[in-house]
Amino acid sequence: QVQLVESGGGLVQAGGSLRVSCAASGSTFRINAMGWYRQAPGKQRELVATITGGSRTNYADSVKGRFTISRDNAKNTATVYLQMNSLKPEDTAVYYCNAEDIFSRGAYWGQGTQVTVSS
C-alpha cells in the first residue's frame, strides 16, 4: 500500500503563487507516474499535471506556462510538488495528489488540499 499526504494549500490573491506538496510513503516501489488533479465545486475532477518516474511531464492546457510539476525520489519515499504561479480565481479547487500503481494499474489518492484564489 501507498499513502499520500498533501500539504501547502491555502488562500492567495489572483496573480500570486502557491506550492503544494505530496509525500508518498509505504510501498513506493509500486509507483510510477504521480500527478495532481483538482475538483472545483459543482465540477468533475480534472487533470492538472502528471510526472513519470523518468520525469516526463504533462500539463492541462489551462495551466501550461503557469504551473510546474516536479518530483523528488528517495529510498522508500517520493515527493511530488506543484508550483503554481500567476494564479487565477478559476484555479480555486481542492487539489488531489495521485499515484499510479504499476502492478495493479490502480491509483492511490491523497485526501486533498484546498487552494482558494481571490479576485
JSON list of C-alpha atoms in Angstrom, two decimals, residues 7-117:
[
{"chain": "A", "resi": 7, "resn": "SER", "atom": "CA", "xyz": [0.24, 19.95, 2.17]},
{"chain": "A", "resi": 8, "resn": "GLY", "atom": "CA", "xyz": [0.66, 23.57, 1.18]},
{"chain": "A", "resi": 9, "resn": "GLY", "atom": "CA", "xyz": [-2.76, 24.71, 0.08]},
{"chain": "A", "resi": 10, "resn": "GLY", "atom": "CA", "xyz": [-4.26, 27.98, 1.20]},
{"chain": "A", "resi": 11, "resn": "LEU", "atom": "CA", "xyz": [-5.67, 31.33, 0.22]},
{"chain": "A", "resi": 12, "resn": "VAL", "atom": "CA", "xyz": [-3.88, 33.61, -2.20]},
{"chain": "A", "resi": 13, "resn": "GLN", "atom": "CA", "xyz": [-4.77, 36.65, -4.26]},
{"chain": "A", "resi": 14, "resn": "ALA", "atom": "CA", "xyz": [-5.05, 36.47, -8.01]},
{"chain": "A", "resi": 15, "resn": "GLY", "atom": "CA", "xyz": [-1.62, 36.73, -9.59]},
{"chain": "A", "resi": 16, "resn": "GLY", "atom": "CA", "xyz": [0.05, 35.16, -6.60]},
{"chain": "A", "resi": 17, "resn": "SER", "atom": "CA", "xyz": [1.85, 31.87, -6.14]},
{"chain": "A", "resi": 18, "resn": "LEU", "atom": "CA", "xyz": [1.49, 28.73, -4.07]},
{"chain": "A", "resi": 19, "resn": "ARG", "atom": "CA", "xyz": [3.31, 25.42, -3.89]},
{"chain": "A", "resi": 20, "resn": "VAL", "atom": "CA", "xyz": [1.56, 22.24, -2.89]},
{"chain": "A", "resi": 21, "resn": "SER", "atom": "CA", "xyz": [3.43, 19.10, -1.95]},
{"chain": "A", "resi": 22, "resn": "CYS", "atom": "CA", "xyz": [2.54, 15.44, -1.76]},
{"chain": "A", "resi": 23, "resn": "ALA", "atom": "CA", "xyz": [4.61, 12.96, 0.17]},
{"chain": "A", "resi": 24, "resn": "ALA", "atom": "CA", "xyz": [4.26, 9.30, -0.68]},
{"chain": "A", "resi": 25, "resn": "SER", "atom": "CA", "xyz": [5.20, 6.62, 1.80]},
{"chain": "A", "resi": 26, "resn": "GLY", "atom": "CA", "xyz": [4.80, 2.88, 2.15]},
{"chain": "A", "resi": 27, "resn": "SER", "atom": "CA", "xyz": [5.38, 0.62, -0.83]},
{"chain": "A", "resi": 28, "resn": "THR", "atom": "CA", "xyz": [6.62, 3.42, -3.06]},
{"chain": "A", "resi": 29, "resn": "PHE", "atom": "CA", "xyz": [8.39, 0.94, -5.35]},
{"chain": "A", "resi": 30, "resn": "ARG", "atom": "CA", "xyz": [4.90, 0.31, -6.75]},
{"chain": "A", "resi": 31, "resn": "ILE", "atom": "CA", "xyz": [4.63, 3.89, -8.03]},
{"chain": "A", "resi": 32, "resn": "ASN", "atom": "CA", "xyz": [5.45, 5.15, -11.48]},
{"chain": "A", "resi": 33, "resn": "ALA", "atom": "CA", "xyz": [3.56, 8.27, -12.51]},
{"chain": "A", "resi": 34, "resn": "MET", "atom": "CA", "xyz": [2.42, 10.80, -9.96]},
{"chain": "A", "resi": 35, "resn": "GLY", "atom": "CA", "xyz": [0.25, 13.79, -10.54]},
{"chain": "A", "resi": 36, "resn": "TRP", "atom": "CA", "xyz": [-2.17, 16.41, -9.44]},
{"chain": "A", "resi": 37, "resn": "TYR", "atom": "CA", "xyz": [-5.87, 16.63, -10.13]},
{"chain": "A", "resi": 38, "resn": "ARG", "atom": "CA", "xyz": [-8.34, 19.25, -8.97]},
{"chain": "A", "resi": 39, "resn": "GLN", "atom": "CA", "xyz": [-12.04, 19.49, -8.35]},
{"chain": "A", "resi": 40, "resn": "ALA", "atom": "CA", "xyz": [-13.94, 22.73, -8.13]},
{"chain": "A", "resi": 41, "resn": "PRO", "atom": "CA", "xyz": [-17.41, 22.92, -6.57]},
{"chain": "A", "resi": 42, "resn": "GLY", "atom": "CA", "xyz": [-20.02, 21.50, -8.91]},
{"chain": "A", "resi": 43, "resn": "LYS", "atom": "CA", "xyz": [-17.44, 20.29, -11.40]},
{"chain": "A", "resi": 44, "resn": "GLN", "atom": "CA", "xyz": [-15.80, 16.99, -12.21]},
{"chain": "A", "resi": 45, "resn": "ARG", "atom": "CA", "xyz": [-12.29, 16.20, -11.09]},
{"chain": "A", "resi": 46, "resn": "GLU", "atom": "CA", "xyz": [-9.80, 17.15, -13.78]},
{"chain": "A", "resi": 47, "resn": "LEU", "atom": "CA", "xyz": [-6.17, 16.51, -14.57]},
{"chain": "A", "resi": 48, "resn": "VAL", "atom": "CA", "xyz": [-3.77, 19.31, -13.75]},
{"chain": "A", "resi": 49, "resn": "ALA", "atom": "CA", "xyz": [-0.33, 17.78, -14.32]},
{"chain": "A", "resi": 50, "resn": "THR", "atom": "CA", "xyz": [1.48, 14.47, -14.21]},
{"chain": "A", "resi": 51, "resn": "ILE", "atom": "CA", "xyz": [5.10, 13.39, -14.00]},
{"chain": "A", "resi": 52, "resn": "THR", "atom": "CA", "xyz": [6.52, 9.95, -14.68]},
{"chain": "A", "resi": 53, "resn": "GLY", "atom": "CA", "xyz": [9.31, 8.20, -12.84]},
{"chain": "A", "resi": 54, "resn": "GLY", "atom": "CA", "xyz": [11.56, 9.38, -15.66]},
{"chain": "A", "resi": 55, "resn": "SER", "atom": "CA", "xyz": [10.41, 12.98, -15.10]},
{"chain": "A", "resi": 56, "resn": "ARG", "atom": "CA", "xyz": [8.34, 13.25, -18.26]},
{"chain": "A", "resi": 57, "resn": "THR", "atom": "CA", "xyz": [5.65, 15.84, -17.62]},
{"chain": "A", "resi": 58, "resn": "ASN", "atom": "CA", "xyz": [2.19, 16.55, -18.94]},
{"chain": "A", "resi": 59, "resn": "TYR", "atom": "CA", "xyz": [0.01, 19.58, -18.26]},
{"chain": "A", "resi": 60, "resn": "ALA", "atom": "CA", "xyz": [-3.57, 20.59, -18.79]},
{"chain": "A", "resi": 61, "resn": "ASP", "atom": "CA", "xyz": [-3.80, 23.38, -21.34]},
{"chain": "A", "resi": 62, "resn": "SER", "atom": "CA", "xyz": [-5.34, 25.67, -18.74]},
{"chain": "A", "resi": 63, "resn": "VAL", "atom": "CA", "xyz": [-2.19, 25.61, -16.58]},
{"chain": "A", "resi": 64, "resn": "LYS", "atom": "CA", "xyz": [0.59, 25.39, -19.14]},
{"chain": "A", "resi": 65, "resn": "GLY", "atom": "CA", "xyz": [3.17, 28.09, -18.60]},
{"chain": "A", "resi": 66, "resn": "ARG", "atom": "CA", "xyz": [1.89, 28.86, -15.10]},
{"chain": "A", "resi": 67, "resn": "PHE", "atom": "CA", "xyz": [2.24, 25.60, -13.18]},
{"chain": "A", "resi": 68, "resn": "THR", "atom": "CA", "xyz": [5.29, 23.38, -12.82]},
{"chain": "A", "resi": 69, "resn": "ILE", "atom": "CA", "xyz": [5.29, 19.83, -11.53]},
{"chain": "A", "resi": 70, "resn": "SER", "atom": "CA", "xyz": [8.43, 18.28, -10.12]},
{"chain": "A", "resi": 71, "resn": "ARG", "atom": "CA", "xyz": [9.43, 15.23, -8.18]},
{"chain": "A", "resi": 72, "resn": "ASP", "atom": "CA", "xyz": [11.98, 14.02, -5.68]},
{"chain": "A", "resi": 73, "resn": "ASN", "atom": "CA", "xyz": [12.61, 10.31, -5.26]},
{"chain": "A", "resi": 74, "resn": "ALA", "atom": "CA", "xyz": [14.41, 8.91, -2.26]},
{"chain": "A", "resi": 75, "resn": "LYS", "atom": "CA", "xyz": [14.66, 5.50, -0.75]},
{"chain": "A", "resi": 76, "resn": "ASN", "atom": "CA", "xyz": [11.16, 4.39, 0.31]},
{"chain": "A", "resi": 77, "resn": "THR", "atom": "CA", "xyz": [9.68, 7.84, -0.31]},
{"chain": "A", "resi": 78, "resn": "ALA", "atom": "CA", "xyz": [8.65, 10.05, -3.18]},
{"chain": "A", "resi": 79, "resn": "THR", "atom": "CA", "xyz": [7.50, 13.65, -3.11]},
{"chain": "A", "resi": 80, "resn": "VAL", "atom": "CA", "xyz": [5.75, 15.49, -5.89]},
{"chain": "A", "resi": 81, "resn": "TYR", "atom": "CA", "xyz": [5.39, 19.25, -5.98]},
{"chain": "A", "resi": 82, "resn": "LEU", "atom": "CA", "xyz": [3.17, 21.60, -7.88]},
{"chain": "A", "resi": 83, "resn": "GLN", "atom": "CA", "xyz": [4.42, 25.15, -8.15]},
{"chain": "A", "resi": 84, "resn": "MET", "atom": "CA", "xyz": [1.53, 27.38, -9.13]},
{"chain": "A", "resi": 85, "resn": "ASN", "atom": "CA", "xyz": [2.24, 30.88, -10.40]},
{"chain": "A", "resi": 86, "resn": "SER", "atom": "CA", "xyz": [0.01, 33.59, -11.83]},
{"chain": "A", "resi": 87, "resn": "LEU", "atom": "CA", "xyz": [-2.94, 32.05, -10.07]},
{"chain": "A", "resi": 88, "resn": "LYS", "atom": "CA", "xyz": [-6.43, 32.88, -11.24]},
{"chain": "A", "resi": 89, "resn": "PRO", "atom": "CA", "xyz": [-9.77, 32.65, -9.42]},
{"chain": "A", "resi": 90, "resn": "GLU", "atom": "CA", "xyz": [-10.70, 29.76, -11.71]},
{"chain": "A", "resi": 91, "resn": "ASP", "atom": "CA", "xyz": [-7.81, 27.77, -10.22]},
{"chain": "A", "resi": 92, "resn": "THR", "atom": "CA", "xyz": [-9.79, 27.58, -6.99]},
{"chain": "A", "resi": 93, "resn": "ALA", "atom": "CA", "xyz": [-10.39, 23.92, -6.19]},
{"chain": "A", "resi": 94, "resn": "VAL", "atom": "CA", "xyz": [-9.45, 21.04, -3.97]},
{"chain": "A", "resi": 95, "resn": "TYR", "atom": "CA", "xyz": [-6.18, 19.68, -5.31]},
{"chain": "A", "resi": 96, "resn": "TYR", "atom": "CA", "xyz": [-5.63, 15.93, -5.07]},
{"chain": "A", "resi": 97, "resn": "CYS", "atom": "CA", "xyz": [-2.39, 14.03, -5.36]},
{"chain": "A", "resi": 98, "resn": "ASN", "atom": "CA", "xyz": [-2.46, 10.84, -7.39]},
{"chain": "A", "resi": 99, "resn": "ALA", "atom": "CA", "xyz": [-0.01, 7.97, -7.84]},
{"chain": "A", "resi": 100, "resn": "GLU", "atom": "CA", "xyz": [-0.20, 5.12, -10.32]},
{"chain": "A", "resi": 101, "resn": "ASP", "atom": "CA", "xyz": [0.43, 1.59, -9.12]},
{"chain": "A", "resi": 102, "resn": "ILE", "atom": "CA", "xyz": [2.47, -0.15, -11.81]},
{"chain": "A", "resi": 103, "resn": "PHE", "atom": "CA", "xyz": [1.47, -3.64, -10.64]},
{"chain": "A", "resi": 104, "resn": "SER", "atom": "CA", "xyz": [-2.27, -3.32, -10.14]},
{"chain": "A", "resi": 105, "resn": "ARG", "atom": "CA", "xyz": [-2.77, -0.42, -12.59]},
{"chain": "A", "resi": 106, "resn": "GLY", "atom": "CA", "xyz": [-4.82, 1.14, -9.87]},
{"chain": "A", "resi": 107, "resn": "ALA", "atom": "CA", "xyz": [-4.32, 4.56, -8.33]},
{"chain": "A", "resi": 108, "resn": "TYR", "atom": "CA", "xyz": [-3.78, 6.00, -4.93]},
{"chain": "A", "resi": 109, "resn": "TRP", "atom": "CA", "xyz": [-5.25, 9.32, -3.88]},
{"chain": "A", "resi": 110, "resn": "GLY", "atom": "CA", "xyz": [-4.44, 11.81, -1.21]},
{"chain": "A", "resi": 111, "resn": "GLN", "atom": "CA", "xyz": [-7.04, 13.48, 0.96]},
{"chain": "A", "resi": 112, "resn": "GLY", "atom": "CA", "xyz": [-6.92, 16.76, -0.95]},
{"chain": "A", "resi": 113, "resn": "THR", "atom": "CA", "xyz": [-5.80, 20.26, -0.11]},
{"chain": "A", "resi": 114, "resn": "GLN", "atom": "CA", "xyz": [-7.85, 23.40, -0.69]},
{"chain": "A", "resi": 115, "resn": "VAL", "atom": "CA", "xyz": [-6.49, 26.15, -2.91]},
{"chain": "A", "resi": 116, "resn": "THR", "atom": "CA", "xyz": [-8.51, 29.35, -3.00]},
{"chain": "A", "resi": 117, "resn": "VAL", "atom": "CA", "xyz": [-7.64, 32.26, -5.25]}
]
